[in-house]
Structure formats: C-alpha cells, structure tokens
Tab-separated table of C-alpha atoms and ligand atoms in Angstrom:
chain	number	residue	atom	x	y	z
A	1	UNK	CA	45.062	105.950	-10.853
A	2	UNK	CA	45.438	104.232	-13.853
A	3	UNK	CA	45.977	105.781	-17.282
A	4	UNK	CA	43.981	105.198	-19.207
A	5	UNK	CA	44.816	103.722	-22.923
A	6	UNK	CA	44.643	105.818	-25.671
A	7	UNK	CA	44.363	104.403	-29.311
A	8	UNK	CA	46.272	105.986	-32.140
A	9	UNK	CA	43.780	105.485	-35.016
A	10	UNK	CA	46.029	106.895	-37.456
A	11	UNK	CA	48.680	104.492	-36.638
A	12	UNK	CA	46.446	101.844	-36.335
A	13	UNK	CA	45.171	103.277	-40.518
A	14	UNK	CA	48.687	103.616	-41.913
A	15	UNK	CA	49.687	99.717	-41.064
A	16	UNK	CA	46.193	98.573	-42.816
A	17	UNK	CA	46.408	100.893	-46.011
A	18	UNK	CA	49.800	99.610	-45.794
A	19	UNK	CA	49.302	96.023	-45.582
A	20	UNK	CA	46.397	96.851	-48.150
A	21	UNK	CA	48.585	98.253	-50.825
A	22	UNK	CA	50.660	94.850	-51.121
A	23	UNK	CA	48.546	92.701	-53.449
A	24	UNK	CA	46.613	95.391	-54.610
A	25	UNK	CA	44.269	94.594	-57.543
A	26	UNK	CA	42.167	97.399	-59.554
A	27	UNK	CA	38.748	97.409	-58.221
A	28	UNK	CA	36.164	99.777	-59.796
A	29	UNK	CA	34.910	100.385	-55.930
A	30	UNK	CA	36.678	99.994	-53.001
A	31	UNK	CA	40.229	98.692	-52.111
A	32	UNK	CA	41.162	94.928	-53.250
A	33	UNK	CA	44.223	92.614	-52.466
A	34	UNK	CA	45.432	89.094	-53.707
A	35	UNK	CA	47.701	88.050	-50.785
A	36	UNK	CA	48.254	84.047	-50.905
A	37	UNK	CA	50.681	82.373	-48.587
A	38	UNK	CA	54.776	82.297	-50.221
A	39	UNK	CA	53.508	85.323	-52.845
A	40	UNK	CA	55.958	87.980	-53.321
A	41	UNK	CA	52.924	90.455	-51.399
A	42	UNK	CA	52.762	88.044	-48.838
A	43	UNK	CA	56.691	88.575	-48.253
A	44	UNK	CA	56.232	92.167	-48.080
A	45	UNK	CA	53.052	91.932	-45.814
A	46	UNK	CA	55.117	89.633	-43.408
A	47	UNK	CA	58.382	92.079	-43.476
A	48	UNK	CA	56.339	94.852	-42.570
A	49	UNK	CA	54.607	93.351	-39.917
A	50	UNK	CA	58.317	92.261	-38.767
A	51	UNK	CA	59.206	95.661	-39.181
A	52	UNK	CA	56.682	97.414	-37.250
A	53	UNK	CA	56.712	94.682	-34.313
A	54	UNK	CA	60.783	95.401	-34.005
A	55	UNK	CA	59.635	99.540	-34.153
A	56	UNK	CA	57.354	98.667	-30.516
A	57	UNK	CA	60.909	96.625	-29.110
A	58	UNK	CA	59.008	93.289	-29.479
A	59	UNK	CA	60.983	90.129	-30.018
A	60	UNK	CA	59.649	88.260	-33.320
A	61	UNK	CA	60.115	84.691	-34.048
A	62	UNK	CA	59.009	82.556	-37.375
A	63	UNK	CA	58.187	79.352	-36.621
A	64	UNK	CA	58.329	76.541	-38.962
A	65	UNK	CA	54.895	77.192	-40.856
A	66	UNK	CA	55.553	80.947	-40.922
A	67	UNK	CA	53.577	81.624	-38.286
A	68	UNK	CA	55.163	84.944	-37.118
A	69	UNK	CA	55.016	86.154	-33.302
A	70	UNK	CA	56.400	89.721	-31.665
A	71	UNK	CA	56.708	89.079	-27.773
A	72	UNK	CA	56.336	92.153	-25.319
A	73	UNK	CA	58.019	90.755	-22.244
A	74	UNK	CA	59.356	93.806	-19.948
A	75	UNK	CA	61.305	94.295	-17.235
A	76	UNK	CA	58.349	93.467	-14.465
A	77	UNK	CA	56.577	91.406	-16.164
A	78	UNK	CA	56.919	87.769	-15.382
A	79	UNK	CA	58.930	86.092	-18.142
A	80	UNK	CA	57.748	82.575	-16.912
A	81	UNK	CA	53.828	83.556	-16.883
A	82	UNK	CA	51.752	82.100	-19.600
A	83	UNK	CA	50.874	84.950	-22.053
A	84	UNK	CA	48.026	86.596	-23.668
A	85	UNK	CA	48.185	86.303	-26.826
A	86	UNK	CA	46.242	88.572	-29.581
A	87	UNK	CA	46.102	88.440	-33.432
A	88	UNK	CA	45.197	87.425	-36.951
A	89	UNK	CA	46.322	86.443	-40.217
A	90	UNK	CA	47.622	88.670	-42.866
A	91	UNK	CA	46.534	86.040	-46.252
A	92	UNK	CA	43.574	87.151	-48.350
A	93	UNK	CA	40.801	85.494	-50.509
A	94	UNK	CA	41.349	86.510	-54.080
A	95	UNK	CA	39.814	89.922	-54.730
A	96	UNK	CA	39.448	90.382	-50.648
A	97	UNK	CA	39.319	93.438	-48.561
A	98	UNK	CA	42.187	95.155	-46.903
A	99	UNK	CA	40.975	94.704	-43.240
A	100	UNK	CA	39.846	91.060	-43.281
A	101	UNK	CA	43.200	89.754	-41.119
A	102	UNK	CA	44.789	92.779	-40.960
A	103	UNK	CA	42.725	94.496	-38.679
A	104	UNK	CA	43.148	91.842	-36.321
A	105	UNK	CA	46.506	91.425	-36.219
A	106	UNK	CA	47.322	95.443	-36.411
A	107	UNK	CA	44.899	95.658	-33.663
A	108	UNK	CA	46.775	93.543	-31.751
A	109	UNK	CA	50.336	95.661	-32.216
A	110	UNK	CA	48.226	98.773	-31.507
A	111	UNK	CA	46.949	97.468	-28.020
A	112	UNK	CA	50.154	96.722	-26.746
A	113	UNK	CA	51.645	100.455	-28.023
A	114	UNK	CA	48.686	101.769	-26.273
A	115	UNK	CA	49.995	99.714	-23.009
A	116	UNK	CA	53.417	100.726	-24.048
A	117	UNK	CA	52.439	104.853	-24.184
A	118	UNK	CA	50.963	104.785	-20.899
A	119	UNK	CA	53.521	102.830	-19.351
A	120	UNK	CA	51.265	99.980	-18.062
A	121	UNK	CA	53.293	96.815	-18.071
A	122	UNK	CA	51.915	93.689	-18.144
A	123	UNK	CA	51.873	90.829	-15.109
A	124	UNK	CA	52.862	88.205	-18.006
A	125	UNK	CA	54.205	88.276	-21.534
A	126	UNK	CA	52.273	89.355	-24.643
A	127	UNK	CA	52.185	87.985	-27.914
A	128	UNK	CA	51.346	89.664	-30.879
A	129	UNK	CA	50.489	86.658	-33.426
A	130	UNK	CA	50.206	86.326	-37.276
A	131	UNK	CA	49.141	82.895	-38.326
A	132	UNK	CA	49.157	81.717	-42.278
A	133	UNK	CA	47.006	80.579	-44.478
A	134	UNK	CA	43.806	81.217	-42.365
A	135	UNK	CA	41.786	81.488	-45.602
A	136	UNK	CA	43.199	78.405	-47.314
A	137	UNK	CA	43.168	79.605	-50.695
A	138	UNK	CA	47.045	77.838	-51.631
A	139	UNK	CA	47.226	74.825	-49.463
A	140	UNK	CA	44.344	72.882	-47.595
A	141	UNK	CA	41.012	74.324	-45.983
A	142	UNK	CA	42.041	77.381	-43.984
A	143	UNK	CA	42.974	78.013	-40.521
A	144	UNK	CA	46.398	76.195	-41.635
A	145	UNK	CA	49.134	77.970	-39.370
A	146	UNK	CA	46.628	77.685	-36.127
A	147	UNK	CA	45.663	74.288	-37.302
A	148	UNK	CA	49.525	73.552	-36.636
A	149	UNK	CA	49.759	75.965	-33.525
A	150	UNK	CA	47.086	74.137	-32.036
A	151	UNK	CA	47.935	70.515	-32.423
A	152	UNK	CA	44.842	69.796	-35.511
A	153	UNK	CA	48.281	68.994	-37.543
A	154	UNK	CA	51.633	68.163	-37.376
A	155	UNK	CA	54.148	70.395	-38.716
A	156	UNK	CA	55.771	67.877	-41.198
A	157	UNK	CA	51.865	67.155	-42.539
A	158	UNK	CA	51.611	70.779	-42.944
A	159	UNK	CA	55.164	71.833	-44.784
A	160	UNK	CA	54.450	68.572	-46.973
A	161	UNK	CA	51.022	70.155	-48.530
A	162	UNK	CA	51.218	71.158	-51.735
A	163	UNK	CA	49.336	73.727	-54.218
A	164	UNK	CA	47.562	72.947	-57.574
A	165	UNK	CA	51.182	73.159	-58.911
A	166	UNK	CA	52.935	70.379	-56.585
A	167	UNK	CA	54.413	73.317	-54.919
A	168	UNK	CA	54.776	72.577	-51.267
A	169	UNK	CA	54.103	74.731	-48.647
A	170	UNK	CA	57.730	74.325	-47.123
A	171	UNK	CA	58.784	75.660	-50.311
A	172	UNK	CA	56.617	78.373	-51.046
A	173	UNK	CA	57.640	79.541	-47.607
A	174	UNK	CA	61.386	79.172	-47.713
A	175	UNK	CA	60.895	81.091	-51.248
A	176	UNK	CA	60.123	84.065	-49.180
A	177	UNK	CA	62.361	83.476	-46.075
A	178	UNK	CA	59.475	82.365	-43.554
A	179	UNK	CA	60.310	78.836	-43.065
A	180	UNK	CA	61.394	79.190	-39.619
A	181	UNK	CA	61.794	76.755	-36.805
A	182	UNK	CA	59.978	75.255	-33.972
A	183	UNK	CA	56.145	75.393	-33.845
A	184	UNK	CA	54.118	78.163	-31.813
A	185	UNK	CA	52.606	76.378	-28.798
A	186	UNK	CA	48.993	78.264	-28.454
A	187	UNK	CA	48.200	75.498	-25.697
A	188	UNK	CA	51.023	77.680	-23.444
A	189	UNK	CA	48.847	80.960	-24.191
A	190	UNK	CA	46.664	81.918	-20.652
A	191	UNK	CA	44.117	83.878	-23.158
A	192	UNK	CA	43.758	84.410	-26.929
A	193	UNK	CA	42.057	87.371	-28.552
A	194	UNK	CA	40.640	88.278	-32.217
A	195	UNK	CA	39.585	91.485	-33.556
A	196	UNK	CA	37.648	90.580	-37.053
A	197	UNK	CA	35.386	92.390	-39.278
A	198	UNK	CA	32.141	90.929	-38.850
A	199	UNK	CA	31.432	90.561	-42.658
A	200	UNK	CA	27.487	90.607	-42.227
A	201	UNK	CA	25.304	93.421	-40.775
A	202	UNK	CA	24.070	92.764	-37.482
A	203	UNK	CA	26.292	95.308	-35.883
A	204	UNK	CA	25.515	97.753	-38.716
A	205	UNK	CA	21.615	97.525	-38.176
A	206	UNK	CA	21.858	97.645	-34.451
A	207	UNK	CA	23.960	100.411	-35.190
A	208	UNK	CA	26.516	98.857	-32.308
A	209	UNK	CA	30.422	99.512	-33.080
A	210	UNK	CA	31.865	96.155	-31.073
A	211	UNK	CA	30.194	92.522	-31.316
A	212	UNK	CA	31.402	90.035	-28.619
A	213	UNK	CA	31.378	86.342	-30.442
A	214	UNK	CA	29.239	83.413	-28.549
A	215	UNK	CA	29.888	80.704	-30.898
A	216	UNK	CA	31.811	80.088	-34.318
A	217	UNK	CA	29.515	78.248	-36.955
A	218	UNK	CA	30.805	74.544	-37.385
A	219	UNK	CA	31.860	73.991	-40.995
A	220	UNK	CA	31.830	70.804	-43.628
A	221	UNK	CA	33.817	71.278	-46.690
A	222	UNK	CA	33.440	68.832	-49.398
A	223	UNK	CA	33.411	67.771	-52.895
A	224	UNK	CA	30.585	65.994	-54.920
A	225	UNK	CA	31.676	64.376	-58.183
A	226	UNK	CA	28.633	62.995	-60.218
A	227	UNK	CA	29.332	61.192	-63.585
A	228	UNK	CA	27.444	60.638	-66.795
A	229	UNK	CA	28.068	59.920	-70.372
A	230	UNK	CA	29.776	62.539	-72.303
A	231	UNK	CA	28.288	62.055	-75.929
A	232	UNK	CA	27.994	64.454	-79.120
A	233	UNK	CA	25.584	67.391	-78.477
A	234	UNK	CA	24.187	67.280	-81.697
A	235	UNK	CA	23.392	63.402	-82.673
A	236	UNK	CA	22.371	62.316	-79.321
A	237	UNK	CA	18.426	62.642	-78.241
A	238	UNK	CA	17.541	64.235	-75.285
A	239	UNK	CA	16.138	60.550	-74.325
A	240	UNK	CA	19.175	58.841	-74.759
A	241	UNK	CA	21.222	60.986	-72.250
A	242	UNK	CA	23.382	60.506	-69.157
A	243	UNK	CA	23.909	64.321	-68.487
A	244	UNK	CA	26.205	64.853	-65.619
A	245	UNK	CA	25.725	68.789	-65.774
A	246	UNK	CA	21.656	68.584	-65.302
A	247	UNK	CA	21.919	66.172	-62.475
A	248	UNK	CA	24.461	68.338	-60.724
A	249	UNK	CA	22.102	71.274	-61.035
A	250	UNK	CA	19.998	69.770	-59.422
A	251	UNK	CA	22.022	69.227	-56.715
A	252	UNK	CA	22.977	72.687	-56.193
A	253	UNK	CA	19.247	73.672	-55.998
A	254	UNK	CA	19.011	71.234	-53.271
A	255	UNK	CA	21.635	72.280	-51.208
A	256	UNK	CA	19.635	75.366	-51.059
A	257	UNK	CA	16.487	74.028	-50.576
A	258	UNK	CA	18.292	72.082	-47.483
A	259	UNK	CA	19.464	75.303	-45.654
A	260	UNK	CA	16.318	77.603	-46.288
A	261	UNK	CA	13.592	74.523	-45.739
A	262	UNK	CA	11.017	75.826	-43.197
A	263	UNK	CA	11.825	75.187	-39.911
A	264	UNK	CA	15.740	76.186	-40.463
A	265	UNK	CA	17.764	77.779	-37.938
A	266	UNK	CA	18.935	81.464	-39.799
A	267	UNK	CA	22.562	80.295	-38.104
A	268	UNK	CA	22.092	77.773	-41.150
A	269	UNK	CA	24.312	78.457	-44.450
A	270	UNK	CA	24.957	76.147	-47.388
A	271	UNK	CA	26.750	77.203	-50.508
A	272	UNK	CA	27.880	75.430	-53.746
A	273	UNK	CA	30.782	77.615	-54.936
A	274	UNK	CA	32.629	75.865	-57.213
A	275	UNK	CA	31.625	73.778	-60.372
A	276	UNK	CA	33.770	71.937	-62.424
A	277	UNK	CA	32.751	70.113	-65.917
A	278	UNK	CA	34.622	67.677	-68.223
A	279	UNK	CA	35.537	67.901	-71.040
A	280	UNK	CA	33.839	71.058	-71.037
A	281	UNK	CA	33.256	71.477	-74.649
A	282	UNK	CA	30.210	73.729	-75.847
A	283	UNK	CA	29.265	70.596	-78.276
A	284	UNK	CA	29.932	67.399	-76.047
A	285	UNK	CA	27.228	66.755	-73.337
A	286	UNK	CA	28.680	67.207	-69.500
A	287	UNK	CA	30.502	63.561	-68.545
A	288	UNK	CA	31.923	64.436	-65.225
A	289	UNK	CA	30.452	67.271	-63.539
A	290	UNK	CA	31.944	68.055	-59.715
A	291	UNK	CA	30.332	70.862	-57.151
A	292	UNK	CA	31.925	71.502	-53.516
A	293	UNK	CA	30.176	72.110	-50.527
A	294	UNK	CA	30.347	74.069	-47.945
A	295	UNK	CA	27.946	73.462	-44.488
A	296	UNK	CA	27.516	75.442	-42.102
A	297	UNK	CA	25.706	75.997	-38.572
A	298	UNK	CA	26.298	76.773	-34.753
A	299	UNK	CA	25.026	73.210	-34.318
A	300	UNK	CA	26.654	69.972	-35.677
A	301	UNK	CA	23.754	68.129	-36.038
A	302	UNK	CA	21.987	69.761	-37.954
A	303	UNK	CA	24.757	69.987	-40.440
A	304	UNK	CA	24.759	66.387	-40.477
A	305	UNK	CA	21.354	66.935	-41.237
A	306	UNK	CA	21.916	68.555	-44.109
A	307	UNK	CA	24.568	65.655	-45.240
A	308	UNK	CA	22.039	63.144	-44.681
A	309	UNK	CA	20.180	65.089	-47.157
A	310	UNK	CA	22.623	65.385	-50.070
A	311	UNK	CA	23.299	61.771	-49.848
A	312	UNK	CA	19.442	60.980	-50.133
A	313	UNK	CA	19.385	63.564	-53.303
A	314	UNK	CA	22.762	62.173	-54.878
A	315	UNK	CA	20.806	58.653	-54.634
A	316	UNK	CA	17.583	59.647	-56.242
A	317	UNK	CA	19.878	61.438	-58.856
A	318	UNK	CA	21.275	58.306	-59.452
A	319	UNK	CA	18.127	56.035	-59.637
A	320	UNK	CA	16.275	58.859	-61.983
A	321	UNK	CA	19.145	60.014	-64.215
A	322	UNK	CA	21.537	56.747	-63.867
A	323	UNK	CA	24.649	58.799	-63.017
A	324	UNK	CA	27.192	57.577	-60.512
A	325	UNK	CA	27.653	59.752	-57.660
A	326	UNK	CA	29.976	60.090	-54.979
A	327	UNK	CA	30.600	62.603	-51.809
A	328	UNK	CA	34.081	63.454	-50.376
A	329	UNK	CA	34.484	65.281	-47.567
A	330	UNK	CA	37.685	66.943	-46.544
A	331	UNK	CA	37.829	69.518	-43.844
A	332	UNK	CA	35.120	69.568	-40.745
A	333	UNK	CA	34.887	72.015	-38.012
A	334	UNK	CA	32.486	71.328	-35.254
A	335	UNK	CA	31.111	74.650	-33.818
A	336	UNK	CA	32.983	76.119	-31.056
A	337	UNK	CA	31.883	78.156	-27.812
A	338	UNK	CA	33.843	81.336	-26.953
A	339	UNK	CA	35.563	81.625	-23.239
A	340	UNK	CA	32.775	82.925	-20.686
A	341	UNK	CA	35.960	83.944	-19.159
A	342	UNK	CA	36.934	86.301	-21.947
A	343	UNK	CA	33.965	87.597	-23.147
A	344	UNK	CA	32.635	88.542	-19.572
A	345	UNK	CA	36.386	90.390	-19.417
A	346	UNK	CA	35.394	91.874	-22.872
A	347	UNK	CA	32.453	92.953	-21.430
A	348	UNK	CA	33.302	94.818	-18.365
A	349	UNK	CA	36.202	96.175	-20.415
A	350	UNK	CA	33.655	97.901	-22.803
A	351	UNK	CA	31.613	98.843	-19.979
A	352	UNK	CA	34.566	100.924	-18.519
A	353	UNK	CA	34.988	102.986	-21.765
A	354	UNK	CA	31.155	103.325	-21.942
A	355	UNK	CA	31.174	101.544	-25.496
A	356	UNK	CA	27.986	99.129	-26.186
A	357	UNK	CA	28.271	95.713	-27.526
A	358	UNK	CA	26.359	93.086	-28.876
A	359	UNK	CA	26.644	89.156	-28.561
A	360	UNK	CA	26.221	87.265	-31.595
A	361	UNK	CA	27.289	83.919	-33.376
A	362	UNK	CA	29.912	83.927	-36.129
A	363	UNK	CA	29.295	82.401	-39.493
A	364	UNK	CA	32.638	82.617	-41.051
A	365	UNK	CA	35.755	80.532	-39.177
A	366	UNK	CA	38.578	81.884	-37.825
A	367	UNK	CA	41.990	81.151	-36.338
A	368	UNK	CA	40.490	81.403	-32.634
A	369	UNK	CA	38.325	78.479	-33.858
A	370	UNK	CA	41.186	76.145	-33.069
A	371	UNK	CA	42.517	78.289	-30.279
A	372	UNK	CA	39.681	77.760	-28.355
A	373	UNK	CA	40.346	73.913	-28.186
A	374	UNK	CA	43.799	74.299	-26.120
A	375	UNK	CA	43.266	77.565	-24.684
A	376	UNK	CA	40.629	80.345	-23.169
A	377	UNK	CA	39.958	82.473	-26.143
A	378	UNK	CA	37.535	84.808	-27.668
A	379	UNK	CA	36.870	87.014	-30.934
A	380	UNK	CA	35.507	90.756	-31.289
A	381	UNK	CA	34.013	92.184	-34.545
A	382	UNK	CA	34.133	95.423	-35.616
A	383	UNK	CA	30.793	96.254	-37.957
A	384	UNK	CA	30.945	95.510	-41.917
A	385	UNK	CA	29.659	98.010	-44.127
A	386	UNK	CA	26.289	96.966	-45.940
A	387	UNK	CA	27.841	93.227	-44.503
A	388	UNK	CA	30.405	93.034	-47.399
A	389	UNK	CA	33.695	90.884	-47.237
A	390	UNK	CA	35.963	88.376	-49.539
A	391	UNK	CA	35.723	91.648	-52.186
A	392	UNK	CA	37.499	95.134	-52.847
A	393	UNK	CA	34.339	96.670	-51.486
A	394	UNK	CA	34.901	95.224	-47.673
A	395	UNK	CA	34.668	98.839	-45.437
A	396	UNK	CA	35.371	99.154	-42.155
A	397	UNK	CA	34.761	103.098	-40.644
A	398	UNK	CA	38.339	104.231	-39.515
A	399	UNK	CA	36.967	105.560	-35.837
A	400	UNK	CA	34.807	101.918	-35.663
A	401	UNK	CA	38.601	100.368	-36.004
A	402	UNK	CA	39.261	102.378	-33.365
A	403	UNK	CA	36.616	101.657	-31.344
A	404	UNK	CA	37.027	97.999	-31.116
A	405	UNK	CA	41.288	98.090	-30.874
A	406	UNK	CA	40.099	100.132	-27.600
A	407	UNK	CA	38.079	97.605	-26.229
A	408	UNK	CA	40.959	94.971	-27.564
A	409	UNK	CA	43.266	96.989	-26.114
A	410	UNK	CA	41.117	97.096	-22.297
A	411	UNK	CA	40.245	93.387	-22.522
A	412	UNK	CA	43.985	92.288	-22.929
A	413	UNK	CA	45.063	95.193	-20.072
A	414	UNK	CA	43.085	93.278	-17.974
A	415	UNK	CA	43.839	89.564	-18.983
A	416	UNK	CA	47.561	90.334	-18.642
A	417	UNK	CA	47.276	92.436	-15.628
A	418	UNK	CA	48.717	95.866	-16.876
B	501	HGY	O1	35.656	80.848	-44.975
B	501	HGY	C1	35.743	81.443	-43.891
B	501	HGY	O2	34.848	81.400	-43.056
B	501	HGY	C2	36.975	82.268	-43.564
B	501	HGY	O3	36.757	83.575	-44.005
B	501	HGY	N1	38.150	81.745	-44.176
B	502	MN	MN1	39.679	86.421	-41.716
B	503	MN	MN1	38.235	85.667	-44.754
C-alpha cells in the first residue's frame, strides 16, 4: 500500500511569507516585494532557499549564473538515472507579489518533504531548481538562468550582460556570493515541472483549484524609436511641426487596435508599456519619442501578423507626419507545447486525489518555456485572485497552494517512481 503524501501547508506558508518579507515594499493592499537579481534581498532569498534545501538533506550547487539546485538522491535511488526536476525562480517585477516564483520553487521543496515524510524514495534523483532572472527586470528579457540551462545562451554571453549601470551580471552575482561554477544541464533532466500562479482568472471563474498548461503564448519584445523635430513649444505653429510624441501615440493606439481587431484570437495580447521622450521638456515639442512592444499569442504567425502591421503603421506615420521611424526587436519566443507525457501524468495524478483540473494556454512566459525545448516538461497553475499579478495585491488562497503542491507533489511521485 502506498502512503499516501501529505502536504504541510503551513510549511509550505512560512517559506513564502518568508521569501515575501525580503524586498518588501509598503503597499496600501496586499503584500509587495522588489527582488532583482545581485540585490541584497535577492542574497537573502537565495540563502534561505539554501538553507531550507540543506534542512530536507539535499545537496545544493550554484552554478555559474546563480542558478541554484538542491539534489535528493537516496540510498535506492539510482544515482546515474536522469532526474526530475521541479522549480521556479525566486526574482520579482518591481512592486510584484510574494508567490509569483516562490510558490513554484517552495512547491517544489515541499513535494519532495512530502516524499521524504512518507518514506517513498524515488527510482532516480530529484532536483529542486531555482533559476535567475526569469523576469528580466536587471539584465536582458527574462527567462535568463534557463535561457543558459537550456542552451538559448552561453554562459560567458550571459555573465557579460550588463544593467542600465554597466554593471555586469557576473558581478552583481559575485557581489552576493552566487557566481558559482559549471552550468545546470536541463537537457540531462527526464521531466521538468512548474507550479505558477496563473495571474488571470480562468481558474477563479471555473472555480477549479489546479490548471494543467497546453501551450505557453509565444512572445516578441521590441523597441520602436520614431523621430521628429524638437522645436520651441511656444513660437512654432501647429503646421510647421515634426512631433515625435503625436506620431508615437498613434502608434500605441494601433498596437491595440492590432490585438482586439475583429476576428482576433482572445490568446492575442499586445501591450506598449514603456514610453520614453527626449528632451522631455514641458516647453520643447517631443524630438525622439521611443515605445516597446510586447506581442503575444499561442500562434507565431499571427504575431508576425501583428509585426507586419506596425511596420505598415510606422510607414504611414512616416509619409503623413514625416518622422523617421525604426523597429528593433530583441527577444522572441515562439509558443511552446507542454509534454502530453506530463500533463496526462498530471492528470491521472489529480484524478487519484479526486482534485479537478482545467487545461488552458498560458499568456505570461516562464522558465519551462525553454525547458520544454531539451526536455519533457510541463507547468501547473494554482488560481489568481480577481487574476492579479506583477503587484502587492497578487493572492493566492493558502489551502489552493496546497492543493496544487499536492498534485505537484503526485505528478513528480510518479515521474520519479517513488
Ligand atoms: O512577462 C512574463 O510573462 C513573465 O512574467 N516574466
Ligand atoms: Mn513567474
Ligand atoms: Mn512574473
């Protein structure tokens, strides 16, 4: 008979209030944290994790991008067997919730106590897996540590990145003693799992406490810089000007127009988040405006449709307001399909403990995103309160943490063969 696993959720609560206290910013609802990649939080989020992984006798290893990794390799398992592998990242947006990473990675340590408490040991080795910078906020686009784990980039191209500040990411994380050695190999992994916070509301409206991920939106980042004529606010005529602000509002009007056009998929997002203006001066007319861009949809053509039709806007912008234009894009992302593998495992696993799911797409990226290209992998959500994430109001019910470490926790019993 096998015993079955029994989730502490108050263990699984004290290492994400934790984590959730380092970073902390005053939010006037909710819980916030600020936790970029070489911070002095993100040192104490990464000793703790260390801390708690050495507490369940795992063996942890830094590699050379920080990525940090506790290894649960017991007497009867086999230490030459691939592993299953399970985790997160422990970085934050500014302003972000306390279980968007977190969860995921705490998950992970809490399936393999579960394992440990009813002494099911594993067939192979299990990795418990932190990767950094998966929100890109300091260096690059995101998914930075698996972008390295996974073979997207080589180790020297990642340590040589650098912030807005010429700090490079090998020194940021020497700074805080995670500048190991070696790179973590997720190609060597038999299966890779995710717990995340959904961050919309699907799961809340079907009122369904685990979602089982089909397919990670594909992603285009980029950057649009339009330029005009900066020229005296006062003296000039509205006739006589080359406004690079106007024409780039334009342009953010139409990247909305090009994601809710009729005939849209709903997978389809596009957002203009940041705007930048030179010189910026309340009495000089906009010279240089820039906008960035960020694409996104389960299918890479019709984000490329969406391209086609900036590029066509950026031209008439040109020809009607006789600004220069120009597009850059930097980071790309083509969708990805989960494991059939895993999620049928994640399935039957939630069956057993009589918990229902729901299949859906995700529109935000995550680490498995890369994983999936060198290895079987798959991601569970747990539901987002009113959808919220990226802000101090991000909520996650305590038992619907549990809920989905539980299924975590089956899923990866039965990938490693405990
Ligand atoms: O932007 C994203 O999708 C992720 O949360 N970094
Ligand atoms: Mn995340
Ligand atoms: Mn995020």
């Amino acid at each position: 008979m096998t015993v079955p696993l029994r989730i502490h959720e108050d263990r699984l609560r004290t290492d994400i209030e934790t984590t959730g206290t380092f970073g902390a910013v005053d939010a006037a609802e909710g819980r916030g944290r600020t936790v970029s990649t070489g911070s002095a939080a993100n040192r104490r989020a990464r000793d703790r994790l260390v801390e708690r992984l050495e507490d369940a006798g795992l063996a942890v290893r830094v590699d050379a991008v920080g990525n940090v990794v506790g290894r649960w390799d017991p007497s009867g398992a086999d230490s030459e067997a691939a592993p299953v592998a399970v985790g997160s990242h422990l970085d934050s947006v500014p302003r972000g919730g306390i279980f968007d990473g977190p969860l995921g990675v705490y998950a992970g340590l809490e399936a393999v106590r579960a394992l440990q408490d009813a002494e099911r040991t594993p067939e192979r080795p299990i990795d418990v897996v932190s990767f950094t910078e998966e929100e890109g906020v300091r260096f690059a686009d995101g998914l930075l540590g698996s972008s390295v784990a996974t073979g997207h980039r080589s180790v020297d191209e990642a340590l040589a990145l650098t912030d807005d500040d010429g700090i490079s990411l090998a020194d940021a994380l020497a700074d805080i003693g995670y500048h190991g050695d070696g790179c973590l190999d997720a190609s060597a992994w038999d299966a890779w799992l995710e717990l995340h916070i959904e961050q919309s509301t699907r799961l809340e409206c079907a009122g369904v406490p685990v979602g089982v991920v089909t397919t990670i939106a594909g992603v285009t980042h980029g950057e649009v810089t339009i330029t005009g004529d900066a020229n005296h606010a006062g003296s000039t005529s509205m006739t006589e000007r080359t406004d690079a602000l106007t024409a780039a509002s334009e342009l953010v009007l139409a990247v909305e127009e090009a994601a809710t056009a009729d005939g849209r998929p709903e997978t389809l997002v596009g957002t203009v988040g940041q705007v930048g203006v030179e010189p910026g001066a309340v009495n000089v007319i906009p010279g240089t405006a820039t906008a960035s861009l960020d694409v996104r949809d389960t299918d890479a053509a019709v984000i490329e449709n969406v391209i086609d039709e900036v590029r066509a806007t950026l031209a008439d912008l040109e020809s009607r307001r006789g600004v220069d234009t120009a597009l850059h894009r930097d980071f790309t992302a083509a969708p990805t399909d989960m494991s059939g593998r895993l999620r049928e495992t994640a399935h039957v696993a939630a069956d057993r403990l009589d918990v229902e799911t729901l299949d859906l797409h995700s529109g935000a990226f995550h680490d498995t995103m890369y994983v999936a290209d060198v290895t079987d992998a798959a991601l569970l959500f747990a539901p987002s309160r009113a959808g919220v994430s990226h802000s101090p109001r991000e909520w996650t019910d305590w038992d619907d943490c549990a809920t989905a470490t539980a299924v975590l926790a089956e899923t990866l019993a039965t990938l490693s063969g405990a």
